[in-house]
CSV table of C-alpha atoms in Angstrom, one decimal:
chain,number,residue,atom,x,y,z
U,1,UNK,CA,48.1,-3.0,15.2
U,2,UNK,CA,47.0,-6.8,14.3
U,3,UNK,CA,43.8,-5.1,12.5
U,4,UNK,CA,45.3,-3.4,10.0
U,5,UNK,CA,46.8,-5.3,7.6
U,6,UNK,CA,43.2,-7.2,7.1
U,7,UNK,CA,41.5,-4.3,6.0
U,8,UNK,CA,43.6,-3.3,3.7
U,9,UNK,CA,43.0,-6.4,1.1
U,10,UNK,CA,39.4,-5.4,1.2
U,11,UNK,CA,39.4,-2.0,0.5
U,12,UNK,CA,42.2,-2.3,-2.6
U,13,UNK,CA,40.0,-5.1,-3.9
U,14,UNK,CA,37.4,-3.1,-4.1
U,15,UNK,CA,38.6,-0.1,-5.6
U,16,UNK,CA,40.3,-2.7,-8.4
U,17,UNK,CA,36.8,-3.8,-8.5
U,18,UNK,CA,36.0,-0.2,-9.5
U,19,UNK,CA,38.8,0.2,-11.9
U,20,UNK,CA,37.0,-2.8,-14.2
U,21,UNK,CA,34.5,-1.7,-14.2
U,22,UNK,CA,35.3,1.7,-15.3
U,23,UNK,CA,37.6,0.0,-18.3
U,24,UNK,CA,35.2,-1.8,-19.3
U,25,UNK,CA,32.0,1.1,-19.6
U,26,UNK,CA,34.6,2.9,-21.1
U,27,UNK,CA,35.4,-0.1,-23.5
U,28,UNK,CA,31.4,0.2,-24.0
U,29,UNK,CA,31.4,3.5,-25.1
U,30,UNK,CA,33.9,3.2,-27.9
U,31,UNK,CA,33.0,-0.2,-29.1
U,32,UNK,CA,29.1,1.1,-29.5
U,33,UNK,CA,30.2,4.7,-30.6
U,34,UNK,CA,27.9,7.3,-30.8
U,35,UNK,CA,25.2,4.6,-30.1
U,36,UNK,CA,23.6,1.8,-32.1
U,37,UNK,CA,20.5,2.6,-34.2
U,38,UNK,CA,18.1,0.2,-35.4
U,39,UNK,CA,14.9,2.6,-36.8
U,40,UNK,CA,13.0,3.3,-33.5
U,41,UNK,CA,16.6,4.7,-32.0
U,42,UNK,CA,16.9,7.0,-35.1
U,43,UNK,CA,12.7,8.1,-34.8
U,44,UNK,CA,13.8,8.4,-30.6
U,45,UNK,CA,16.7,11.1,-31.6
U,46,UNK,CA,14.9,12.6,-33.8
U,47,UNK,CA,12.2,13.4,-31.2
U,48,UNK,CA,15.4,14.7,-29.1
U,49,UNK,CA,16.4,17.2,-31.6
U,50,UNK,CA,12.9,18.2,-32.1
U,51,UNK,CA,13.7,17.5,-36.1
U,52,UNK,CA,10.3,15.1,-35.3
U,53,UNK,CA,7.0,15.3,-33.4
U,54,UNK,CA,7.6,13.9,-29.7
U,55,UNK,CA,4.7,11.1,-30.0
U,56,UNK,CA,3.9,8.2,-27.9
U,57,UNK,CA,4.7,5.2,-30.8
U,58,UNK,CA,8.2,4.9,-28.2
U,59,UNK,CA,7.7,5.7,-25.0
U,60,UNK,CA,8.6,9.6,-24.5
U,61,UNK,CA,10.6,9.8,-20.9
U,62,UNK,CA,14.1,7.6,-23.3
U,63,UNK,CA,13.2,11.5,-26.4
U,64,UNK,CA,13.3,13.5,-23.0
U,65,UNK,CA,16.2,12.5,-21.4
U,66,UNK,CA,17.8,12.1,-24.6
U,67,UNK,CA,17.1,15.5,-25.0
U,68,UNK,CA,18.4,16.7,-21.7
U,69,UNK,CA,21.2,15.1,-22.1
U,70,UNK,CA,21.9,16.5,-26.2
U,71,UNK,CA,21.5,19.5,-24.4
U,72,UNK,CA,24.6,19.3,-21.6
U,73,UNK,CA,26.2,17.6,-23.5
U,74,UNK,CA,25.8,18.7,-27.1
U,75,UNK,CA,26.5,15.1,-27.8
U,76,UNK,CA,23.9,12.3,-29.0
U,77,UNK,CA,26.8,9.1,-27.7
U,78,UNK,CA,25.7,11.2,-23.5
U,79,UNK,CA,23.0,8.7,-23.6
U,80,UNK,CA,25.2,5.5,-25.2
U,81,UNK,CA,27.6,7.1,-21.9
U,82,UNK,CA,24.9,7.1,-20.1
U,83,UNK,CA,23.5,3.6,-20.6
U,84,UNK,CA,26.9,2.2,-20.1
U,85,UNK,CA,27.5,3.6,-16.5
U,86,UNK,CA,24.6,2.7,-15.2
U,87,UNK,CA,24.8,-1.0,-16.9
U,88,UNK,CA,29.1,-1.3,-15.1
U,89,UNK,CA,27.8,1.2,-11.8
U,90,UNK,CA,24.6,-1.4,-10.5
U,91,UNK,CA,27.5,-4.8,-12.1
U,92,UNK,CA,29.9,-2.6,-10.0
U,93,UNK,CA,27.8,-2.2,-6.5
U,94,UNK,CA,26.9,-6.0,-7.0
U,95,UNK,CA,30.1,-6.8,-7.5
U,96,UNK,CA,31.3,-4.9,-4.6
U,97,UNK,CA,28.9,-6.8,-2.4
U,98,UNK,CA,28.8,-10.0,-3.2
U,99,UNK,CA,32.9,-9.6,-2.0
U,100,UNK,CA,32.2,-8.0,2.0
U,101,UNK,CA,28.9,-11.2,1.9
U,102,UNK,CA,31.0,-14.2,0.7
U,103,UNK,CA,35.2,-13.1,0.4
U,104,UNK,CA,34.9,-14.1,-2.8
U,105,UNK,CA,37.2,-12.4,-4.9
U,106,UNK,CA,36.5,-14.8,-8.2
U,107,UNK,CA,32.6,-14.5,-7.6
U,108,UNK,CA,33.0,-10.6,-7.6
U,109,UNK,CA,34.3,-10.5,-10.6
U,110,UNK,CA,32.2,-13.0,-12.1
U,111,UNK,CA,29.6,-10.7,-11.3
U,112,UNK,CA,31.4,-7.7,-13.3
U,113,UNK,CA,31.5,-10.8,-16.6
U,114,UNK,CA,27.7,-11.0,-16.6
U,115,UNK,CA,28.4,-7.5,-18.4
U,116,UNK,CA,30.5,-9.6,-20.9
U,117,UNK,CA,28.5,-12.4,-21.8
U,118,UNK,CA,27.3,-12.6,-25.3
U,119,UNK,CA,23.7,-12.5,-24.6
U,120,UNK,CA,24.8,-9.3,-22.2
U,121,UNK,CA,27.1,-7.5,-24.7
U,122,UNK,CA,25.2,-7.5,-27.9
U,123,UNK,CA,22.6,-4.9,-27.3
U,124,UNK,CA,24.4,-3.2,-24.4
U,125,UNK,CA,25.2,0.2,-26.5
U,126,UNK,CA,22.0,-0.3,-28.6
U,127,UNK,CA,19.2,2.7,-27.8
U,128,UNK,CA,16.6,0.9,-27.1
U,129,UNK,CA,14.3,1.1,-24.2
U,130,UNK,CA,14.4,-2.4,-23.9
U,131,UNK,CA,18.4,-2.2,-23.1
U,132,UNK,CA,16.5,1.0,-20.9
U,133,UNK,CA,14.4,-1.2,-18.9
U,134,UNK,CA,17.1,-3.7,-18.3
U,135,UNK,CA,19.8,-2.0,-17.2
U,136,UNK,CA,17.4,0.5,-14.6
U,137,UNK,CA,15.1,-2.9,-13.1
U,138,UNK,CA,19.3,-4.0,-12.7
U,139,UNK,CA,20.6,-0.9,-11.2
U,140,UNK,CA,17.2,-1.5,-9.2
U,141,UNK,CA,18.4,-4.7,-7.5
U,142,UNK,CA,21.8,-3.1,-7.4
U,143,UNK,CA,19.8,-1.1,-4.9
U,144,UNK,CA,18.6,-4.3,-2.8
U,145,UNK,CA,21.9,-5.6,-2.9
U,146,UNK,CA,23.2,-2.9,-0.9
U,147,UNK,CA,20.5,-2.5,1.7
U,148,UNK,CA,21.3,-6.2,2.5
U,149,UNK,CA,25.0,-6.1,3.0
U,150,UNK,CA,24.0,-2.7,5.2
U,151,UNK,CA,21.7,-3.7,7.2
U,152,UNK,CA,24.3,-5.4,9.9
U,153,UNK,CA,25.8,-2.3,10.1
U,154,UNK,CA,21.6,-1.0,11.6
U,155,UNK,CA,22.0,2.3,8.9
U,156,UNK,CA,20.0,5.0,10.3
U,157,UNK,CA,16.2,5.5,9.1
U,158,UNK,CA,17.5,8.2,6.7
U,159,UNK,CA,19.7,5.5,5.1
U,160,UNK,CA,16.9,3.3,4.4
U,161,UNK,CA,15.0,5.6,3.2
U,162,UNK,CA,16.7,7.4,0.6
U,163,UNK,CA,17.7,3.9,-0.7
U,164,UNK,CA,14.3,2.3,-1.1
U,165,UNK,CA,13.5,6.4,-2.8
U,166,UNK,CA,16.8,5.8,-5.4
U,167,UNK,CA,15.1,2.0,-5.8
U,168,UNK,CA,11.9,3.6,-6.6
U,169,UNK,CA,13.2,5.8,-9.6
U,170,UNK,CA,14.6,3.0,-11.1
U,171,UNK,CA,12.2,1.1,-10.5
U,172,UNK,CA,9.8,3.9,-12.2
U,173,UNK,CA,11.9,4.4,-15.3
U,174,UNK,CA,12.7,0.5,-16.3
U,175,UNK,CA,8.3,0.8,-16.1
U,176,UNK,CA,7.9,4.1,-18.4
U,177,UNK,CA,9.9,2.9,-20.6
U,178,UNK,CA,8.3,-0.2,-20.8
U,179,UNK,CA,5.2,-0.7,-19.6
U,180,UNK,CA,4.9,-4.3,-19.8
U,181,UNK,CA,8.0,-3.9,-17.9
U,182,UNK,CA,5.9,-3.5,-13.9
U,183,UNK,CA,5.4,-7.4,-14.5
U,184,UNK,CA,9.2,-7.1,-14.4
U,185,UNK,CA,9.3,-4.4,-11.6
U,186,UNK,CA,6.7,-6.0,-8.9
U,187,UNK,CA,9.2,-8.8,-7.5
U,188,UNK,CA,12.7,-6.2,-8.1
U,189,UNK,CA,11.0,-4.1,-5.5
U,190,UNK,CA,9.4,-7.0,-3.1
U,191,UNK,CA,13.0,-7.0,-2.9
U,192,UNK,CA,14.2,-4.3,-2.8
U,193,UNK,CA,11.5,-3.6,0.6
U,194,UNK,CA,13.1,-6.9,2.2
U,195,UNK,CA,15.7,-6.0,2.1
U,196,UNK,CA,15.9,-2.7,3.8
U,197,UNK,CA,14.2,-3.7,6.4
U,198,UNK,CA,14.1,-7.5,7.1
U,199,UNK,CA,10.5,-7.9,8.0
U,200,UNK,CA,8.6,-5.2,7.0
U,201,UNK,CA,4.6,-4.2,8.9
U,202,UNK,CA,1.5,-3.1,7.2
U,203,UNK,CA,2.3,0.2,7.6
U,204,UNK,CA,5.8,0.0,6.0
U,205,UNK,CA,4.4,-2.0,3.1
U,206,UNK,CA,1.9,0.9,2.3
U,207,UNK,CA,3.9,3.9,2.8
U,208,UNK,CA,6.7,2.0,0.3
U,209,UNK,CA,3.6,1.0,-1.9
U,210,UNK,CA,3.5,4.8,-2.4
U,211,UNK,CA,5.9,5.6,-3.1
U,212,UNK,CA,6.6,3.8,-5.9
U,213,UNK,CA,2.9,4.6,-7.4
U,214,UNK,CA,4.1,8.7,-6.6
U,215,UNK,CA,7.2,7.5,-8.3
U,216,UNK,CA,5.0,6.8,-10.9
U,217,UNK,CA,2.3,8.6,-11.3
U,218,UNK,CA,4.0,11.9,-10.5
U,219,UNK,CA,6.3,12.4,-14.3
U,220,UNK,CA,4.2,10.3,-15.6
U,221,UNK,CA,1.5,13.2,-15.5
U,222,UNK,CA,4.3,16.2,-16.2
U,223,UNK,CA,5.3,14.7,-18.8
U,224,UNK,CA,1.3,14.4,-20.1
U,225,UNK,CA,1.2,18.0,-19.3
U,226,UNK,CA,3.9,19.5,-20.3
U,227,UNK,CA,5.8,17.9,-22.5
U,228,UNK,CA,1.6,16.6,-23.9
U,229,UNK,CA,3.3,13.2,-26.3
U,230,UNK,CA,1.1,13.0,-29.7
U,231,UNK,CA,-1.0,10.1,-29.0
U,232,UNK,CA,-0.6,7.4,-31.6
U,233,UNK,CA,-3.1,4.4,-30.3
U,234,UNK,CA,0.2,1.7,-30.4
U,235,UNK,CA,-2.2,-1.1,-28.6
U,236,UNK,CA,-4.1,-1.5,-31.5
U,237,UNK,CA,-1.2,-2.5,-33.5
U,238,UNK,CA,-1.4,-5.8,-31.6
U,239,UNK,CA,-5.1,-5.9,-32.0
U,240,UNK,CA,-4.2,-5.4,-35.7
U,241,UNK,CA,-1.9,-8.7,-35.4
U,242,UNK,CA,-4.9,-10.6,-33.8
U,243,UNK,CA,-7.0,-9.7,-36.5
U,244,UNK,CA,-5.0,-10.4,-39.8
U,245,UNK,CA,-4.1,-13.8,-38.1
U,246,UNK,CA,-6.5,-15.5,-37.1
U,247,UNK,CA,-10.0,-14.2,-38.9
U,248,UNK,CA,-10.2,-15.8,-42.8
U,249,UNK,CA,-10.2,-13.3,-46.2
U,250,UNK,CA,-13.8,-13.7,-46.0
U,251,UNK,CA,-14.8,-13.1,-42.7
U,252,UNK,CA,-12.5,-10.4,-42.7
U,253,UNK,CA,-14.1,-8.7,-45.8
U,254,UNK,CA,-18.1,-8.6,-44.5
U,255,UNK,CA,-16.6,-7.0,-41.9
U,256,UNK,CA,-18.9,-3.8,-40.0
U,257,UNK,CA,-16.4,-1.8,-40.1
U,258,UNK,CA,-16.0,1.6,-42.3
U,259,UNK,CA,-14.5,0.3,-45.9
U,260,UNK,CA,-11.2,1.9,-46.6
U,261,UNK,CA,-10.0,0.0,-43.5
U,262,UNK,CA,-12.1,-3.0,-44.5
U,263,UNK,CA,-9.6,-3.1,-47.8
U,264,UNK,CA,-6.6,-2.7,-45.7
U,265,UNK,CA,-7.1,-5.1,-43.1
U,266,UNK,CA,-8.1,-7.5,-46.0
U,267,UNK,CA,-5.0,-6.4,-47.6
U,268,UNK,CA,-3.4,-6.9,-45.2
U,269,UNK,CA,-4.1,-10.1,-44.6
U,270,UNK,CA,-3.0,-11.1,-47.6
U,271,UNK,CA,0.5,-9.8,-47.8
U,272,UNK,CA,1.3,-11.1,-44.7
U,273,UNK,CA,0.5,-14.4,-45.8
U,274,UNK,CA,2.0,-14.1,-49.6
U,275,UNK,CA,5.5,-12.7,-48.0
U,276,UNK,CA,5.2,-15.0,-44.2
U,277,UNK,CA,4.8,-12.4,-42.0
U,278,UNK,CA,3.9,-14.1,-38.6
U,279,UNK,CA,3.5,-11.3,-36.7
U,280,UNK,CA,4.1,-6.9,-37.1
U,281,UNK,CA,1.5,-6.8,-39.6
U,282,UNK,CA,1.5,-3.3,-39.1
U,283,UNK,CA,4.7,-2.7,-40.6
U,284,UNK,CA,5.4,-6.2,-42.6
U,285,UNK,CA,1.5,-6.2,-44.7
U,286,UNK,CA,-0.6,-3.0,-43.5
U,287,UNK,CA,-1.2,0.1,-45.3
U,288,UNK,CA,-1.4,2.6,-43.5
U,289,UNK,CA,-2.8,6.1,-43.9
U,290,UNK,CA,-1.1,9.3,-43.1
U,291,UNK,CA,-2.2,9.1,-39.5
U,292,UNK,CA,-1.1,6.0,-38.4
U,293,UNK,CA,-3.7,3.6,-36.2
U,294,UNK,CA,-4.9,6.7,-35.2
U,295,UNK,CA,-8.3,7.4,-37.6
U,296,UNK,CA,-8.2,2.9,-37.2
U,297,UNK,CA,-8.0,2.7,-33.1
U,298,UNK,CA,-11.3,2.9,-32.7
U,299,UNK,CA,-12.7,0.9,-35.3
U,300,UNK,CA,-10.3,-2.0,-34.8
U,301,UNK,CA,-10.9,-2.7,-30.8
U,302,UNK,CA,-14.3,-2.8,-31.5
U,303,UNK,CA,-13.4,-4.9,-34.0
U,304,UNK,CA,-11.4,-6.9,-31.8
U,305,UNK,CA,-13.8,-6.9,-29.4
U,306,UNK,CA,-16.9,-8.4,-31.3
U,307,UNK,CA,-14.9,-11.4,-32.7
U,308,UNK,CA,-12.1,-12.8,-30.9
U,309,UNK,CA,-15.6,-13.6,-28.6
U,310,UNK,CA,-16.2,-16.3,-31.2
U,311,UNK,CA,-12.5,-17.6,-32.4
U,312,UNK,CA,-11.4,-18.2,-28.9
U,313,UNK,CA,-9.5,-21.5,-30.1
U,314,UNK,CA,-7.5,-19.7,-33.4
U,315,UNK,CA,-7.0,-16.7,-31.1
U,316,UNK,CA,-5.2,-18.9,-28.6
U,317,UNK,CA,-3.7,-20.6,-31.8
U,318,UNK,CA,-2.4,-17.7,-33.1
U,319,UNK,CA,-1.2,-16.1,-29.4
U,320,UNK,CA,0.0,-19.7,-28.7
U,321,UNK,CA,2.1,-19.8,-31.8
U,322,UNK,CA,3.9,-16.9,-31.8
U,323,UNK,CA,5.3,-17.6,-28.2
U,324,UNK,CA,6.5,-20.5,-29.3
U,325,UNK,CA,8.1,-19.0,-32.1
U,326,UNK,CA,10.1,-16.8,-29.5
U,327,UNK,CA,11.1,-19.4,-27.5
U,328,UNK,CA,12.4,-21.9,-30.3
U,329,UNK,CA,13.5,-19.6,-32.9
U,330,UNK,CA,14.4,-16.5,-31.2
U,331,UNK,CA,15.4,-13.9,-33.8
U,332,UNK,CA,16.9,-10.4,-34.1
U,333,UNK,CA,20.3,-11.7,-31.2
U,334,UNK,CA,22.1,-8.5,-32.6
U,335,UNK,CA,21.9,-5.2,-34.3
U,336,UNK,CA,24.4,-4.3,-36.4
U,337,UNK,CA,25.8,-0.6,-36.6
U,338,UNK,CA,23.2,2.0,-37.2
U,339,UNK,CA,20.5,2.0,-39.3
U,340,UNK,CA,21.5,4.2,-42.6
U,341,UNK,CA,20.0,7.3,-41.7
U,342,UNK,CA,18.9,11.0,-42.6
U,343,UNK,CA,21.0,12.5,-39.9
U,344,UNK,CA,24.8,11.9,-41.1
U,345,UNK,CA,24.9,9.8,-37.6
U,346,UNK,CA,26.7,6.8,-38.6
U,347,UNK,CA,29.5,3.8,-36.5
U,348,UNK,CA,32.4,5.4,-34.9
U,349,UNK,CA,35.1,3.3,-34.8
U,350,UNK,CA,34.3,-0.4,-38.1
U,351,UNK,CA,36.9,-2.2,-36.9
U,352,UNK,CA,35.4,-2.7,-33.3
U,353,UNK,CA,32.4,-3.2,-34.5
U,354,UNK,CA,33.0,-5.7,-37.0
U,355,UNK,CA,35.2,-7.4,-33.7
U,356,UNK,CA,31.5,-7.2,-32.1
U,357,UNK,CA,30.1,-9.2,-34.2
U,358,UNK,CA,32.0,-11.2,-34.6
U,359,UNK,CA,32.2,-12.5,-30.9
U,360,UNK,CA,28.4,-12.2,-30.6
U,361,UNK,CA,27.7,-14.2,-34.2
U,362,UNK,CA,29.9,-16.9,-33.3
U,363,UNK,CA,28.5,-17.3,-29.8
U,364,UNK,CA,24.9,-17.9,-31.9
U,365,UNK,CA,26.5,-19.8,-33.5
U,366,UNK,CA,28.2,-22.1,-31.0
U,367,UNK,CA,25.8,-21.9,-29.0
U,368,UNK,CA,22.6,-21.0,-29.7
U,369,UNK,CA,20.4,-22.2,-26.9
U,370,UNK,CA,22.3,-19.0,-25.0
U,371,UNK,CA,20.1,-17.1,-27.5
U,372,UNK,CA,17.2,-18.9,-27.2
U,373,UNK,CA,14.4,-17.8,-25.2
U,374,UNK,CA,12.9,-21.4,-24.4
U,375,UNK,CA,16.2,-22.0,-22.6
U,376,UNK,CA,15.5,-18.2,-20.2
U,377,UNK,CA,12.6,-19.2,-19.4
U,378,UNK,CA,13.1,-22.3,-18.0
U,379,UNK,CA,16.0,-21.0,-16.3
U,380,UNK,CA,13.6,-18.2,-14.8
U,381,UNK,CA,11.5,-21.3,-13.1
U,382,UNK,CA,14.5,-22.6,-11.7
U,383,UNK,CA,15.6,-20.0,-9.7
U,384,UNK,CA,11.5,-19.4,-9.1
U,385,UNK,CA,10.8,-22.6,-7.8
U,386,UNK,CA,14.4,-23.5,-6.3
U,387,UNK,CA,16.2,-20.5,-5.6
U,388,UNK,CA,18.6,-22.6,-2.3
U,389,UNK,CA,18.6,-21.5,1.1
U,390,UNK,CA,21.6,-19.9,0.6
U,391,UNK,CA,22.4,-16.7,1.8
U,392,UNK,CA,21.3,-15.1,-1.5
U,393,UNK,CA,18.2,-17.5,-1.8
U,394,UNK,CA,16.4,-13.9,-1.8
U,395,UNK,CA,17.7,-11.8,-5.0
U,396,UNK,CA,17.4,-15.3,-6.8
U,397,UNK,CA,14.2,-15.9,-6.3
U,398,UNK,CA,13.4,-12.3,-6.7
U,399,UNK,CA,15.2,-13.3,-10.5
U,400,UNK,CA,13.9,-15.9,-11.2
U,401,UNK,CA,10.2,-14.5,-10.8
U,402,UNK,CA,10.9,-11.2,-12.1
U,403,UNK,CA,11.7,-13.0,-15.5
U,404,UNK,CA,8.8,-15.9,-15.4
U,405,UNK,CA,6.7,-13.2,-15.5
U,406,UNK,CA,8.9,-11.2,-18.2
U,407,UNK,CA,8.7,-13.7,-20.7
U,408,UNK,CA,5.3,-14.7,-19.9
U,409,UNK,CA,4.0,-11.5,-20.1
U,410,UNK,CA,4.7,-11.2,-24.0
U,411,UNK,CA,1.9,-13.9,-24.4
U,412,UNK,CA,-0.6,-12.2,-24.9
U,413,UNK,CA,0.8,-9.0,-26.4
U,414,UNK,CA,4.0,-9.8,-28.1
U,415,UNK,CA,3.9,-7.8,-31.1
U,416,UNK,CA,7.8,-9.5,-33.0
U,417,UNK,CA,10.3,-12.8,-31.4
U,418,UNK,CA,13.2,-10.6,-31.9
U,419,UNK,CA,15.1,-11.9,-28.7
U,420,UNK,CA,15.2,-8.2,-27.3
U,421,UNK,CA,12.0,-9.7,-25.2
U,422,UNK,CA,14.0,-11.8,-23.4
U,423,UNK,CA,16.9,-9.6,-22.8
U,424,UNK,CA,16.1,-8.5,-19.0
U,425,UNK,CA,14.8,-12.8,-18.1
U,426,UNK,CA,19.0,-13.7,-20.3
U,427,UNK,CA,20.7,-10.9,-17.7
U,428,UNK,CA,18.8,-11.4,-15.4
U,429,UNK,CA,19.3,-15.5,-15.0
U,430,UNK,CA,22.6,-15.3,-15.5
U,431,UNK,CA,23.3,-13.0,-12.6
U,432,UNK,CA,21.0,-15.6,-10.5
U,433,UNK,CA,22.1,-18.4,-11.7
U,434,UNK,CA,25.8,-16.8,-10.2
U,435,UNK,CA,23.8,-16.0,-7.6
U,436,UNK,CA,22.8,-19.9,-7.0
U,437,UNK,CA,26.3,-20.9,-7.1
U,438,UNK,CA,28.0,-18.2,-4.9
U,439,UNK,CA,25.3,-19.0,-2.2
U,440,UNK,CA,25.8,-22.6,-1.3
U,441,UNK,CA,26.4,-22.8,1.8
U,442,UNK,CA,26.5,-20.3,2.9
U,443,UNK,CA,22.9,-19.6,5.1
U,444,UNK,CA,20.8,-16.7,4.8
U,445,UNK,CA,19.9,-15.4,8.7
U,446,UNK,CA,16.8,-14.8,9.7
U,447,UNK,CA,15.3,-11.4,9.3
U,448,UNK,CA,14.5,-8.7,11.9
U,449,UNK,CA,11.4,-9.0,13.3
U,450,UNK,CA,9.4,-4.9,12.4
U,451,UNK,CA,11.4,-2.3,14.6
U,452,UNK,CA,13.9,-4.3,15.6
U,453,UNK,CA,17.1,-3.2,15.3
U,454,UNK,CA,19.1,-4.4,12.5
U,455,UNK,CA,23.0,-5.1,13.9
U,456,UNK,CA,23.5,-9.0,12.9
U,457,UNK,CA,21.1,-10.0,11.0
U,458,UNK,CA,24.4,-11.0,8.1
U,459,UNK,CA,26.0,-13.6,9.4
U,460,UNK,CA,29.9,-13.4,9.9
U,461,UNK,CA,31.4,-15.7,6.9
U,462,UNK,CA,34.3,-16.9,7.0
U,463,UNK,CA,36.6,-15.7,3.6
U,464,UNK,CA,36.7,-18.0,1.2
U,465,UNK,CA,40.4,-19.2,-0.6
U,466,UNK,CA,42.7,-16.9,-1.5
U,467,UNK,CA,42.3,-17.0,-5.2
U,468,UNK,CA,38.2,-16.9,-4.7
U,469,UNK,CA,35.2,-19.3,-5.9
């Protein structure tokens, strides 16, 4: 009899967290409806609607998912609903796990509050591959936390493998939608396996890794075989940037490439200098032929391979300049509304959009360091190096390594200096810093040995004060 009153409040709190998350999800959909769309987003929407051929310039998996959603619902807004549900669903799972592991009401509410931070909410309803990758990684983290929460109750092998496959699904999607997210997904994958098995043996690691590879290879092959997206050779865009910013105009004039390409390179370098474009030469300065980069990619690659070896100091200086610009002069921290288009799509609630813009742009002006790459790289390194010894040391370190790897991975490939390139680190480090604080004073248990029963691997925590932390 005495046990029942103690069990009811935690369950009510879990449902209360679910109600808050559902309200936040609904509010996100209303504010961003039908989804904020940039030119990139509109291009993918046209592909999803069949009004433009499917290409690999942007990840075809996003367009194909959008196409399926439109076929099911008949609404363009369905993509916004999906990504909002993934964001707030993942945060609710994380908040529930934090509550059950710490009994901190304030801590569990703070986890939900991560989604309302201005540097998270700014892009929460923008249909971008960067946002999709970030939310998929967050969902994988939520599944890993579920594994941590269940480890004390000795879940059946079927539950563990089911959670692994669900986590692999989200990790694979993150990589398919943003190729360079592989460096961010790897630490999250390690966290997922360790959370589910404690001390996995070699065979477990091999099987789990094979599952991740299959989760990537099967949909990638299916998209290539059945959807057959047009190959655009987008990778040459990075080489174009290096060539027109590292080589001098005189060197480009004497480059051993076809005359038409040589003229475009010279004109591009001159135009970039005139307008002060440090990057993104393909869109800012390049006289694009009808086939985009498909016809030029082979020659651009060959020229890059021949020339960069003799321009190593210039190449390193250019890439370092671009990277420091991302860190200290991070651009495009807010995407307002929907770019003018010929599809007849406009923001559904302009006043709500104005309110969001006032909130985000006001915070950009008041606390600009929250929208700078250097701050999130610093936070990531701190979390990776000093995750503490508390209950959440494993996820804190994984989030730090994932964030740092993601930012540093842009050094050789960064096409621009937009905040969306540090969106996942901003989201992950905010969660990591919060977990570091919540886990203080709560020691993590030693992982179970391979094959040992998983029961009692988590300590019994004393409830926090009634108001939480």
